[in-house]
Coordinates of C-alpha atoms in Angstrom, one line a residue:
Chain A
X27 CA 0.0 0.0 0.0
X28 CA 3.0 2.1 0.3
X29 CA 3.4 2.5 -3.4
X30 CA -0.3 3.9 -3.3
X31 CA 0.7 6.1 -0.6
X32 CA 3.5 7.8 -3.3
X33 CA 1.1 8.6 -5.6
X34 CA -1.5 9.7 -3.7
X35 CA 1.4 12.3 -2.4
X36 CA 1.0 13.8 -5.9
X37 CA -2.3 14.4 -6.3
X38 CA -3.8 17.5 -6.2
X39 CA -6.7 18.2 -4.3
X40 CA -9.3 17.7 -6.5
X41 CA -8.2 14.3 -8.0
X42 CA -8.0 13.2 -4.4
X43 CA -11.7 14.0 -3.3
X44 CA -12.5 13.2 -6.7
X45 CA -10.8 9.3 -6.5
X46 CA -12.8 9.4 -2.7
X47 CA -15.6 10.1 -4.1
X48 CA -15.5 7.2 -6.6
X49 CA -14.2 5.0 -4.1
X50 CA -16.9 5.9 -1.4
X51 CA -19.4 4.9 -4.2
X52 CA -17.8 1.7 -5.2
X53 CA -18.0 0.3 -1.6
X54 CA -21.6 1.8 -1.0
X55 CA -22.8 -0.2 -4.3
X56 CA -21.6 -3.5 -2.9
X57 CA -20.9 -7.3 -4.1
X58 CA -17.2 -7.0 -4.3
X59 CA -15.4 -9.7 -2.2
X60 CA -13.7 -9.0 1.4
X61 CA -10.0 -8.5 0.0
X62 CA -11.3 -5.9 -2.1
X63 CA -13.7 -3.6 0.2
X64 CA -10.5 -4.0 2.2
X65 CA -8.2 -2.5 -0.5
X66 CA -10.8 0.1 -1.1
X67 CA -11.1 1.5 2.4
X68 CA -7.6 1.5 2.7
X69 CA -7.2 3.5 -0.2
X70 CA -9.9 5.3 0.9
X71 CA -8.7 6.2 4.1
X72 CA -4.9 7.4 2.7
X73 CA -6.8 9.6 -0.1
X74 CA -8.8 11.4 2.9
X75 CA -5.3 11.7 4.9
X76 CA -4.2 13.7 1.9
X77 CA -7.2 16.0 1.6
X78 CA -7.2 16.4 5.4
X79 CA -3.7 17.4 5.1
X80 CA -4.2 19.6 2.2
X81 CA -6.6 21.8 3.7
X82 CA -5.0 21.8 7.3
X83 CA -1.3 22.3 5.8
X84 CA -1.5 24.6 3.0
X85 CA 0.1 28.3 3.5
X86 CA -1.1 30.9 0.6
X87 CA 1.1 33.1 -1.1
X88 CA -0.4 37.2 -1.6
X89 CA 2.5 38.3 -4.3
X90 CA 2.1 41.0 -6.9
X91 CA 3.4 40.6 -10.5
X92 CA 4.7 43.3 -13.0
X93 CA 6.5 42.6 -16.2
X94 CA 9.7 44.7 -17.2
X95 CA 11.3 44.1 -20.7
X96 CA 9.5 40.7 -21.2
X97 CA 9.9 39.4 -18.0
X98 CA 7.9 38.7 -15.3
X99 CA 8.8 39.9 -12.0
X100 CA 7.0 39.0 -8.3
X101 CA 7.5 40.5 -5.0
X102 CA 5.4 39.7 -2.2
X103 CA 2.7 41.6 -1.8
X104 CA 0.9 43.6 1.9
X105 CA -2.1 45.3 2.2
X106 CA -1.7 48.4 3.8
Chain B
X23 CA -9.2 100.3 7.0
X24 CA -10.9 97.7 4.8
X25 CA -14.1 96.0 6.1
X26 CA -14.0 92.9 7.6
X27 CA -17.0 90.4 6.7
X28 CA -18.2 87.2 8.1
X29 CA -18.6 83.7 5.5
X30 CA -22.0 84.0 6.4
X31 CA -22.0 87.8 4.7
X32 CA -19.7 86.6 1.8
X33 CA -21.6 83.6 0.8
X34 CA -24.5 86.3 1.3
X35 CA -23.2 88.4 -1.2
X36 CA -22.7 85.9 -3.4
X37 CA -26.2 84.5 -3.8
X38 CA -27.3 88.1 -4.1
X39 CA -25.1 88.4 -6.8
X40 CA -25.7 85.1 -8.5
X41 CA -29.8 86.4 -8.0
X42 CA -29.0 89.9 -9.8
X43 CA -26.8 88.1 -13.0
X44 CA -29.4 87.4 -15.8
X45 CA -26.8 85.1 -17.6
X46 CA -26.8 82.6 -15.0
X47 CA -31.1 82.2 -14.3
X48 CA -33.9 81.4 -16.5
X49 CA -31.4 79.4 -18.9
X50 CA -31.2 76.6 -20.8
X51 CA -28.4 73.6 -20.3
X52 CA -27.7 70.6 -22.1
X53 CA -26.0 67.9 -20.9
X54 CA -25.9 64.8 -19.4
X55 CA -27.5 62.9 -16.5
X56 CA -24.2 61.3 -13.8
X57 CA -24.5 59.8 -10.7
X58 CA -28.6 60.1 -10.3
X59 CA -29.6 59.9 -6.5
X60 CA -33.7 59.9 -6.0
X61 CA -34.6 61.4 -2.1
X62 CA -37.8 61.7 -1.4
X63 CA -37.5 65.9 -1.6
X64 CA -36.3 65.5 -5.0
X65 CA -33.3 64.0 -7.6
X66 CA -29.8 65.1 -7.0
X67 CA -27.2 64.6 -10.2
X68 CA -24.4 65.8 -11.6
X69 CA -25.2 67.2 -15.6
X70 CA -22.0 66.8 -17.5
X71 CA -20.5 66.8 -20.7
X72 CA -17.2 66.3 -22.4
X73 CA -15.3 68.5 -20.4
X74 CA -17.4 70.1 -17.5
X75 CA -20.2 69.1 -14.9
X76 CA -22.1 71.2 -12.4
X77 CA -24.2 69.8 -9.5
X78 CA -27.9 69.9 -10.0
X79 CA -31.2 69.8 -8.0
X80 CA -34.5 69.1 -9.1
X81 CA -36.9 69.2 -6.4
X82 CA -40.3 67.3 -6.4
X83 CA -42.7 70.3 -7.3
X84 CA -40.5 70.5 -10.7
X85 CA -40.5 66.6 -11.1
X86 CA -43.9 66.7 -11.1
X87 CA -44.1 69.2 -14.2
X88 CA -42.2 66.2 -16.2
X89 CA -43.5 62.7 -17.8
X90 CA -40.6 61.2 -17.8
X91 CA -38.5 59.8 -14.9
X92 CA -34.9 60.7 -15.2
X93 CA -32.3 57.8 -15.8
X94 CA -28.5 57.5 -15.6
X95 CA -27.0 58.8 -18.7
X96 CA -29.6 60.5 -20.4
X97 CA -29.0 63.1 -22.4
X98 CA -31.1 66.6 -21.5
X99 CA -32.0 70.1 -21.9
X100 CA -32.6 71.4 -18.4
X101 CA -34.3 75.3 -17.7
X102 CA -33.4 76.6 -14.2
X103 CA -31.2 78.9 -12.6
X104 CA -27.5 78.6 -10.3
X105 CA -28.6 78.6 -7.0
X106 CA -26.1 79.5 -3.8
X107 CA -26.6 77.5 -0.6
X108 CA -25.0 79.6 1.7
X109 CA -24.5 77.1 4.7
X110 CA -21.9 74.8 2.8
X111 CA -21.1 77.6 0.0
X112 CA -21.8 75.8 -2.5
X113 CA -23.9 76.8 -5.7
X114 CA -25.9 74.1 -8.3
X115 CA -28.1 74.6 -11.1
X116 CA -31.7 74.1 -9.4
X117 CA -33.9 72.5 -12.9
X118 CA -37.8 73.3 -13.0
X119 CA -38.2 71.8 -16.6
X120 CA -36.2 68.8 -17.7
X121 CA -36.6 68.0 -21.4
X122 CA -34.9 64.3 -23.3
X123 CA -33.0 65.6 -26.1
X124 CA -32.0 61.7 -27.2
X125 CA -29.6 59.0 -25.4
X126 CA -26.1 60.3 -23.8
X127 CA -23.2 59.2 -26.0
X128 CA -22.1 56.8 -23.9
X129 CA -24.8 55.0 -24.2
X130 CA -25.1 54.7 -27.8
X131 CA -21.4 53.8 -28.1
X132 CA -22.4 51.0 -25.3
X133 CA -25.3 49.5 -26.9
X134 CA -23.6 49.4 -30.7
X135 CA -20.4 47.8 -28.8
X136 CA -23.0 45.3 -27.0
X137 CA -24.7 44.2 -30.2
X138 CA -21.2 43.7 -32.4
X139 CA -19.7 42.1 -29.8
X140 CA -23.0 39.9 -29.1
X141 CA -22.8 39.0 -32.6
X142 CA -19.6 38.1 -33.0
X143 CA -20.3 35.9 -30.6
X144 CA -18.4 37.1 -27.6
X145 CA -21.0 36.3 -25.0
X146 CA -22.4 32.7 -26.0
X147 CA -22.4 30.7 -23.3
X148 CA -20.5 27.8 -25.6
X149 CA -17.5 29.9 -25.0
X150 CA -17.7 30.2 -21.1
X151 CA -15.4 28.2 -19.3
X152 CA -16.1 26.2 -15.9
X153 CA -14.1 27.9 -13.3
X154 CA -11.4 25.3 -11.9
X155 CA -13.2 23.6 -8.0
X156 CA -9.7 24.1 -6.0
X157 CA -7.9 26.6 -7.9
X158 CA -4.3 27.1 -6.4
X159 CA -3.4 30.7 -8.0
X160 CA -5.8 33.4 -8.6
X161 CA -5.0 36.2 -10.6
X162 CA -6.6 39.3 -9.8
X163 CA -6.3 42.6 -12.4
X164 CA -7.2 45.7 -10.4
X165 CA -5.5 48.8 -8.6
X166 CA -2.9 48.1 -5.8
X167 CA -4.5 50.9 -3.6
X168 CA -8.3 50.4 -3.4
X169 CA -10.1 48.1 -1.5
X170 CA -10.8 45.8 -4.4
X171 CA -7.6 44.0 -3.7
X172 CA -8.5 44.2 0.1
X173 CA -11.4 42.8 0.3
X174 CA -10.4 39.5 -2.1
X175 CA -7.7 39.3 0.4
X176 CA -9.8 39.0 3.4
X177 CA -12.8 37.3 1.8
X178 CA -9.7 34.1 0.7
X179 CA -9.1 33.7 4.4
X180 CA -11.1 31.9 5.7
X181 CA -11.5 30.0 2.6
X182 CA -10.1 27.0 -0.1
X183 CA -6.5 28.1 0.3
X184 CA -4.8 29.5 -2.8
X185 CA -2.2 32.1 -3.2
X186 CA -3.6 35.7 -5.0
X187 CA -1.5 37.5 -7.2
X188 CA -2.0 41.0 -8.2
X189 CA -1.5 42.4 -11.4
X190 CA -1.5 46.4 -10.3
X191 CA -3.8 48.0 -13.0
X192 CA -5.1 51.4 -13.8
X193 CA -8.8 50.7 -13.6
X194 CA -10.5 54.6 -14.4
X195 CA -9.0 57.3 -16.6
X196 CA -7.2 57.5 -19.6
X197 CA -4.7 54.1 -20.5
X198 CA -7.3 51.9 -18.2
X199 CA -8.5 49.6 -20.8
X200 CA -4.9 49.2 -21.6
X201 CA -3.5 48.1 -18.2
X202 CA -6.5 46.1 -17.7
X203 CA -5.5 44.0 -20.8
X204 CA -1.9 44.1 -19.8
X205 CA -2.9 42.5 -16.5
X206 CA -4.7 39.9 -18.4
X207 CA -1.8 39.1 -20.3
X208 CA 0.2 38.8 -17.5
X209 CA -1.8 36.7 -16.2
X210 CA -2.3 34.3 -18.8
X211 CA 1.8 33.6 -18.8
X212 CA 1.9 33.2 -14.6
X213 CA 0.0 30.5 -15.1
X214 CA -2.5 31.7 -12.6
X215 CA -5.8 29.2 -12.4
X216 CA -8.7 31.9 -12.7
X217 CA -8.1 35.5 -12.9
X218 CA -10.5 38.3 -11.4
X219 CA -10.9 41.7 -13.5
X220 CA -12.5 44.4 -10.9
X221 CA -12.6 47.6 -9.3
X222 CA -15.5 48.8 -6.5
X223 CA -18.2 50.9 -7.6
X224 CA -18.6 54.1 -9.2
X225 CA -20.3 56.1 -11.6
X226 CA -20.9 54.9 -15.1
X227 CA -17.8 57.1 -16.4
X228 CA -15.2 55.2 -13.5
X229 CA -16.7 52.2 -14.8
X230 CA -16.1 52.8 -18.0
X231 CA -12.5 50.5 -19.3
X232 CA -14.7 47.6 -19.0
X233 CA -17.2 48.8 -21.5
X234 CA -14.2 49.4 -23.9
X235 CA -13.6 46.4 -26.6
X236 CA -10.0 45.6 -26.0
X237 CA -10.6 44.8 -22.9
X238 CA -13.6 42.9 -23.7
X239 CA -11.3 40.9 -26.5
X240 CA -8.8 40.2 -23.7
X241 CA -11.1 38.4 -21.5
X242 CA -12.7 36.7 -24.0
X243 CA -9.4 36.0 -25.6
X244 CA -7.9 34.6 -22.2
X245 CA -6.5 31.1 -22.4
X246 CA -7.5 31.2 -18.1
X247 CA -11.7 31.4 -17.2
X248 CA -12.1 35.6 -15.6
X249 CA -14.5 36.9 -13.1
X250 CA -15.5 40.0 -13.8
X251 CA -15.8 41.7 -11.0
X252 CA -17.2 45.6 -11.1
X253 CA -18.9 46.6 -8.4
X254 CA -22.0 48.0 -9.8
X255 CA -25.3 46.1 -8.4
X256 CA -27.5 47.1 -11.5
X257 CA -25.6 48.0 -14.5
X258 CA -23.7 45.6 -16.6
X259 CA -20.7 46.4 -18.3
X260 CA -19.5 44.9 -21.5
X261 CA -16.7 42.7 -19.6
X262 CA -19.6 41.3 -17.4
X263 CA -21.4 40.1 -20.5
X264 CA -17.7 38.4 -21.9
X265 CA -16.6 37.2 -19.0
X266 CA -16.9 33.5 -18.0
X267 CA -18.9 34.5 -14.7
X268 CA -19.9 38.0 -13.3
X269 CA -19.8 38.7 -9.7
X270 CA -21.6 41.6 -8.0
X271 CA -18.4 42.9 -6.2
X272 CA -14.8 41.7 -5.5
X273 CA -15.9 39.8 -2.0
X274 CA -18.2 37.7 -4.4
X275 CA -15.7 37.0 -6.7
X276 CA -13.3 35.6 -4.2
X277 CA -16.4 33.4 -2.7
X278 CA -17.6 32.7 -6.1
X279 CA -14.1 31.1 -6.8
X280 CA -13.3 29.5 -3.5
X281 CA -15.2 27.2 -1.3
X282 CA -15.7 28.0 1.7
X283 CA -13.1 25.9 4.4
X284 CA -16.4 25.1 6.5
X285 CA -18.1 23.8 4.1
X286 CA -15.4 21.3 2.4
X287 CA -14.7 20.2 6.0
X288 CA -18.4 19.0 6.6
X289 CA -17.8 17.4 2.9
X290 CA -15.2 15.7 3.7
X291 CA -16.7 14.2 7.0
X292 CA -19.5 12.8 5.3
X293 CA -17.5 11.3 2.7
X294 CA -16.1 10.0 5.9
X295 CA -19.2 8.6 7.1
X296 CA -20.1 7.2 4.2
X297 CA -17.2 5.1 3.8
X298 CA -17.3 3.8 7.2
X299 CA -21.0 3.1 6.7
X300 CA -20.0 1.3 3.4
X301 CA -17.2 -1.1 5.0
X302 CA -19.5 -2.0 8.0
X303 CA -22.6 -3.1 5.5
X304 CA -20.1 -4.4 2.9
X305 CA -19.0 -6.9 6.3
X306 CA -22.0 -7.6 7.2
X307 CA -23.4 -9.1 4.1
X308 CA -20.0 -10.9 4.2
X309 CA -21.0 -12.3 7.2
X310 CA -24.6 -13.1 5.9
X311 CA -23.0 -14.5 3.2
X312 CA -20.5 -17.0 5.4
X313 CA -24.3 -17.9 6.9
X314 CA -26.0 -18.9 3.9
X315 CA -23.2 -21.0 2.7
X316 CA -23.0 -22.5 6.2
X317 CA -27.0 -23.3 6.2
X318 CA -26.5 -24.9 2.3
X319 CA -23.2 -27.0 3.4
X320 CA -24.2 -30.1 3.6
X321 CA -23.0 -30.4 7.5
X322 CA -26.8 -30.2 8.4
X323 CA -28.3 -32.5 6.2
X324 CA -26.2 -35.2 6.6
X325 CA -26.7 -34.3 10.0
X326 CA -30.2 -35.2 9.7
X327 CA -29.4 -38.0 7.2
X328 CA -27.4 -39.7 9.8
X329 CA -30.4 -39.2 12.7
X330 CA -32.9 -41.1 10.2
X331 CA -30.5 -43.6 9.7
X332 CA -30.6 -44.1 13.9
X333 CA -34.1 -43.9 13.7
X334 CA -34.6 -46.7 10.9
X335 CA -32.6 -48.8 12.7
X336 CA -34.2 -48.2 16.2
X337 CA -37.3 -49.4 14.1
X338 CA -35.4 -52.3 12.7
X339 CA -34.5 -53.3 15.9
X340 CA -37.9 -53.7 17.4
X341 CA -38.9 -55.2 14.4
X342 CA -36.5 -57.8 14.9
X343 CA -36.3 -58.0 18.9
X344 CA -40.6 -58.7 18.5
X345 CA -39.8 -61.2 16.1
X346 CA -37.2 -63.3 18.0
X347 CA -39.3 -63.0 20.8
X348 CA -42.6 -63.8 19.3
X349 CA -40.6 -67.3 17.6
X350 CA -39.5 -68.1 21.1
X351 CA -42.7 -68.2 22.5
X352 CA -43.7 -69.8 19.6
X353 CA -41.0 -72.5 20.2
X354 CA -41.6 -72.8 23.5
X355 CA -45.5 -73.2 23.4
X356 CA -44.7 -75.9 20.5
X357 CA -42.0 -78.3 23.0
X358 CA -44.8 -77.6 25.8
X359 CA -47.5 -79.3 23.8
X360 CA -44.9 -82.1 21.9
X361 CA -43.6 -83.0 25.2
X362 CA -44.1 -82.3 28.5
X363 CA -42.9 -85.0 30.1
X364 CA -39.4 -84.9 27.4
X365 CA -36.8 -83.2 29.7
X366 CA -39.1 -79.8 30.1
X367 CA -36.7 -78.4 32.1
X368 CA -33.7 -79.3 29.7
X369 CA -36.0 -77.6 26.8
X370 CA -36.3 -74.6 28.8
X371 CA -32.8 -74.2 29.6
X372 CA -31.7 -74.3 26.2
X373 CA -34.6 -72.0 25.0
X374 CA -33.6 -69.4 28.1
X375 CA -30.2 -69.5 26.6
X376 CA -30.8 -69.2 23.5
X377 CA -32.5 -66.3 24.0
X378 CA -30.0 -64.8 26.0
X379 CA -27.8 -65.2 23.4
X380 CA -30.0 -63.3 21.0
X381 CA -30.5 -60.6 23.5
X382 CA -26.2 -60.0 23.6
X383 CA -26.0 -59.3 20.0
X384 CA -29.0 -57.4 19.9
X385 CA -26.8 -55.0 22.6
X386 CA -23.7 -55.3 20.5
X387 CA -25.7 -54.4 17.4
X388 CA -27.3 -51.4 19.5
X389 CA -24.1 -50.4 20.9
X390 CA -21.9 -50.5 17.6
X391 CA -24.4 -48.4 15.3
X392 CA -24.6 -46.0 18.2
X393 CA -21.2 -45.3 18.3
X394 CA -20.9 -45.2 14.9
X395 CA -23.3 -42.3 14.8
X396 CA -21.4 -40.6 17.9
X397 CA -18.6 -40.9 15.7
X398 CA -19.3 -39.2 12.9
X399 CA -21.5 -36.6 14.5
X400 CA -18.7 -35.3 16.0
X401 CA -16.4 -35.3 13.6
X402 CA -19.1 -33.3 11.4
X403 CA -19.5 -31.1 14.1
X404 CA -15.7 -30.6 14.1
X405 CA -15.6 -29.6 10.8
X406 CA -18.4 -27.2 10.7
X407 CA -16.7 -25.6 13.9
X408 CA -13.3 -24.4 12.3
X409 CA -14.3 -22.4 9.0
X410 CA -17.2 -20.8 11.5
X411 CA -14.4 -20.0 13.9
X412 CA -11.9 -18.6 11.5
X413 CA -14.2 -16.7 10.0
X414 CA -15.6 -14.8 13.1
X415 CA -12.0 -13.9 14.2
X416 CA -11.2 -12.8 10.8
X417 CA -14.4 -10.0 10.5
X418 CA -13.7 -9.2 14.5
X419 CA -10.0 -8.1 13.6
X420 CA -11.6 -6.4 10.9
X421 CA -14.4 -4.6 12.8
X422 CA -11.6 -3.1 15.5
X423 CA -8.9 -2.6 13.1
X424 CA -11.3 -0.4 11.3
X425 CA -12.4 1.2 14.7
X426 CA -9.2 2.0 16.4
X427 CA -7.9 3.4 12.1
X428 CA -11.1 5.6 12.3
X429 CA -10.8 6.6 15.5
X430 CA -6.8 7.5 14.9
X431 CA -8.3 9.1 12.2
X432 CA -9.9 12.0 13.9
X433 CA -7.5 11.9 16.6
X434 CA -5.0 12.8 14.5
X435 CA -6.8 16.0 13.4
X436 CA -5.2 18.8 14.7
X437 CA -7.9 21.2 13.9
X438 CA -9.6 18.9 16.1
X439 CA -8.3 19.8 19.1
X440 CA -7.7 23.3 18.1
X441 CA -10.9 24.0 18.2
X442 CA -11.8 23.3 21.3
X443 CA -9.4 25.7 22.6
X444 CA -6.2 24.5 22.9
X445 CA -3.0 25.8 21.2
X446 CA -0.3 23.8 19.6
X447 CA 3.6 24.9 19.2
X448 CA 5.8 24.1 16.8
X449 CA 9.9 24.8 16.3
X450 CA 10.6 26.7 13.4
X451 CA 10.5 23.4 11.2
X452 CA 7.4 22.6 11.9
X453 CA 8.1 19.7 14.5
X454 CA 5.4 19.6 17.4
X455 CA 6.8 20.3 20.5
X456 CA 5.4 18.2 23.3
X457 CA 8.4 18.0 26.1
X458 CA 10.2 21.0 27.7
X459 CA 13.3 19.3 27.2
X460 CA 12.7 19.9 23.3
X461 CA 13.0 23.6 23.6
X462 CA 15.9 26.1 24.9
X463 CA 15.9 29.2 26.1
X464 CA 15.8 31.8 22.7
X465 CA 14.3 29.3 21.0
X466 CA 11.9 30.5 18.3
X467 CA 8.5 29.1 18.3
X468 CA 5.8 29.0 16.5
X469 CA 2.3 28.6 18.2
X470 CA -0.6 27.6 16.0
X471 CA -4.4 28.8 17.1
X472 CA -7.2 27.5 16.2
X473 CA -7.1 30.5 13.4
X474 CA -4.3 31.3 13.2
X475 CA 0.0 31.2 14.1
X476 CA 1.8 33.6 16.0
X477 CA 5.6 33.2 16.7
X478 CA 7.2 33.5 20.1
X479 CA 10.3 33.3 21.8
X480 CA 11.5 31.3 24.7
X481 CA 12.8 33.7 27.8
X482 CA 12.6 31.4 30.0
X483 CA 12.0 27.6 31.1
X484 CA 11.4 25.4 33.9
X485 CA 11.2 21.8 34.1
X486 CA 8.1 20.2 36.4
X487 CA 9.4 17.8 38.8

């Protein structure tokens, strides 16, 4: 499961709650065997880990952008 | 010595003199309607044209002398007089007849830029693009100083985090259209994920870059989807109509384009929910399952198989015990009336024994199928006592594994325990600090609230004993 773990790392927040979403509905619509409801909810439960972390981790970044000669400048940005 | 007068007395003199100059009453103006206000003594407005404007008044005992109710860049010829109000010294044209003389400029070149552009095809909703669910940059064109930039700032926070950055554009005056579509460009090559074009409100004239059709080109011409985002409650402007989704001002832009945190939180728990819902009822048809098949193995029914056999023999048995006896008395009635006197007691001996004899392997017979049966009921039962036992264990691991994962789960949450009032400190890399032996004096902290991080400093510490 740890190789799922990798690329669940690079997923972006909206292909994670997207593949729980699908996953979520998989299980809910039944007749799979034991080995693979278990597989599911695992995945399931590293793909909310990563939203979770997502929304409690991310820091946002308030820059301001100017172009001189062709090339784009930024500079962090405060609201006086 | 040269007289010294009061305001009062100069505005005074003023009104008089504004009263006593024939130029400036009983005339005729032309010009247009800015800026319209409607109180209930009357409608205050600016009348403007290319290069002037003058306040103007037109109180409701004029109104009523008019059949047509004045609108926001209509063009007019107005009759009245300058009027001085001496309190604020200040002087407007007071109107007691208001004629249309056509539609203002403006509004002409609006509508004629509306219906090209319409044509063209710049406002079909085939061309709007989705805005992106959890966008991570948003680009937002408007003036460094207002509160445009402000408010999209504060309205993000407590939102979908994504970083916001500014393209500084001229948003009124002349070169505004042009710095607007510069910040679009721009834009387009940060890679941002949605940009916002705004400014707050204004009169129609502030407003009026985003009537102009460069910039209306630009949005439309924009490889990223744009807000538009001008904060006028009632009028459109031509970048609303281009624009992949309008929003009344720049606070309902930002909550237009990002969820709100609350919200995708009590998503995410029911998502939660569901899937713990899902796992328990997809085990628990696995467990009906492992029940069915247990009922159809054939355990039970040879069970029962076996206990007719018993009972077919039991029968057999009496069957044949009744018949043995029944010959014996037969026998024994038959020597009795051959010969009595013949050895009787000899004859009886022998019979006695005989049946005696039957009567031990009757007992064995009895005692051998019975065993038999005892046999093979228990090994049955052994067999149909493993797979049930396995099985059991197997879902009860599962039921607490998925228990103590769910309940780790939550625990884990920091935000969890934030809110409920506690603080959590971090060193400067992030690692959570739990032991004072983890932290020395002048250490830099950082302590994270339940909305927020401040950082701190160690002065002093002090181990419990």
């Amino acid at each position: 499961m740890s190789g799922y773990e990798e690329e669940v790392e690079q997923m972006s927040f909206e292909e994670s709650i997207k593949t729980l979403e699908e996953l979520v509905k998989e299980l809910e619509a039944g007749g799979l065997d034991l080995d693979k409801s278990i597989e599911i909810y695992e995945k399931a439960v590293i793909l909310r880990n990563h939203c979770r972390k997502i929304l409690d981790e991310s820091e946002r970044k308030i820059q301001k952008i100017m172009e001189s000669s062709g090339q784009l400048k930024t500079e962090d940005f405060e609201v006086d | 010595m040269p007289e010294t007068i009061t305001v009062t007395e100069l505005n005074t003199r003023v009104k008089e003199l504004f009263l006593k100059t024939p130029a400036i009453n009983d005339v005729w103006v032309s010009g247009e309607i800015s800026g319209l206000r409607k109180y209930p003594s009357g409608y205050y407005f600016v009348l403007k044209d290319a290069t002037s404007e003058i306040h103007a008044v037109m109180f409701n005992s004029a109104r009523m002398r008019i059949d047509f109710e004045p609108q926001e860049n209509m063009k007019v010829r107005a009759f009245g007089s300058i009027g001085m109000y001496v309190p604020r010294g200040t002087y407007q044209f007071i109107v007691e007849v208001m004629q249309k003389s056509g539609l203002g400029d403006r509004y002409i070149a609006f509508e004629a830029l509306k219906k090209k552009l319409g044509e063209e095809g710049l406002f079909d909703e085939s061309h709007k693009r989705k805005l992106p669910p959890y966008p991570k940059k948003i680009g937002v064109v408007t003036s460094q100083s207002g509160a445009v930039i402000h408010d999209i700032i504060m309205t993000s926070a407590s939102r979908y985090t994504a970083d916001i950055i500014l393209a500084p554009a001229k948003v009124q005056g002349d070169g505004a259209a042009e710095s607007i579509v510069d910040g679009i460009r721009i834009l387009n090559k940060a890679d941002v994920d949605v940009i916002i074009v705004g400014r707050g409100g204004g009169s129609i004239e502030d407003l009026w870059a985003f009537n102009e059709e460069i910039v209306a080109r630009a949005i439309y011409n924009s490889r990223v989807p744009v807000v538009s985002a001008v904060g006028h409650e009632t009028d459109f402007t031509i970048a609303d109509f281009v624009a992949d989704a309008r929003a009344p001002t720049p606070t309902g832009a930002a909550a237009l384009i990002l969820r709100d945190k609350a919200e995708i939180d009590a998503e995410m728990d029911a998502l939660s929910t569901r899937l713990q819902r899902a796992m328990q009822s997809q085990m628990r048809s696995e467990r009906h399952a492992f029940e069915i098949l247990d009922s159809k193995l054939d355990l039970r029914s040879a069970m029962e198989g076996l206990d007719m056999h018993a009972m077919h023999l039991d029968d057999l048995m009496r069957t044949a015990e009744h018949r043995i006896s029944s010959m014996l008395s037969d026998m024994k009635g038959r020597y009795n009336a051959v010969d009595l006197g013949l050895r009787p007691s000899r004859a009886l001996e022998d019979m006695e024994a005989l049946g005696e004899r039957v009567e031990v392997s009757l007992e064995r017979i009895r005692v051998r199928t019975s065993s038999t049966l005892e046999n093979r009921r228990a090994i049955l039962e052994g067999i149909q006592d493993r797979p049930d036992r396995a099985i059991s264990k197997g879902l009860q691991d599962l039921d607490s594994r998925m228990a103590a994962d769910s309940k780790m789960l939550d625990g884990l949450n920091p935000l969890n325990v934030l809110n409920r009032g506690y603080s959590m400190i971090t060193s400067e890399d992030g690692k959570v600090l739990t032991s004072i032996d983890d932290i020395e004096v002048d250490d830099s902290v950082r302590i994270h609230m339940r909305d927020g991080t401040a950082d701190a400093e160690i002065r002093k510490k002090e181990k419990r004993t």
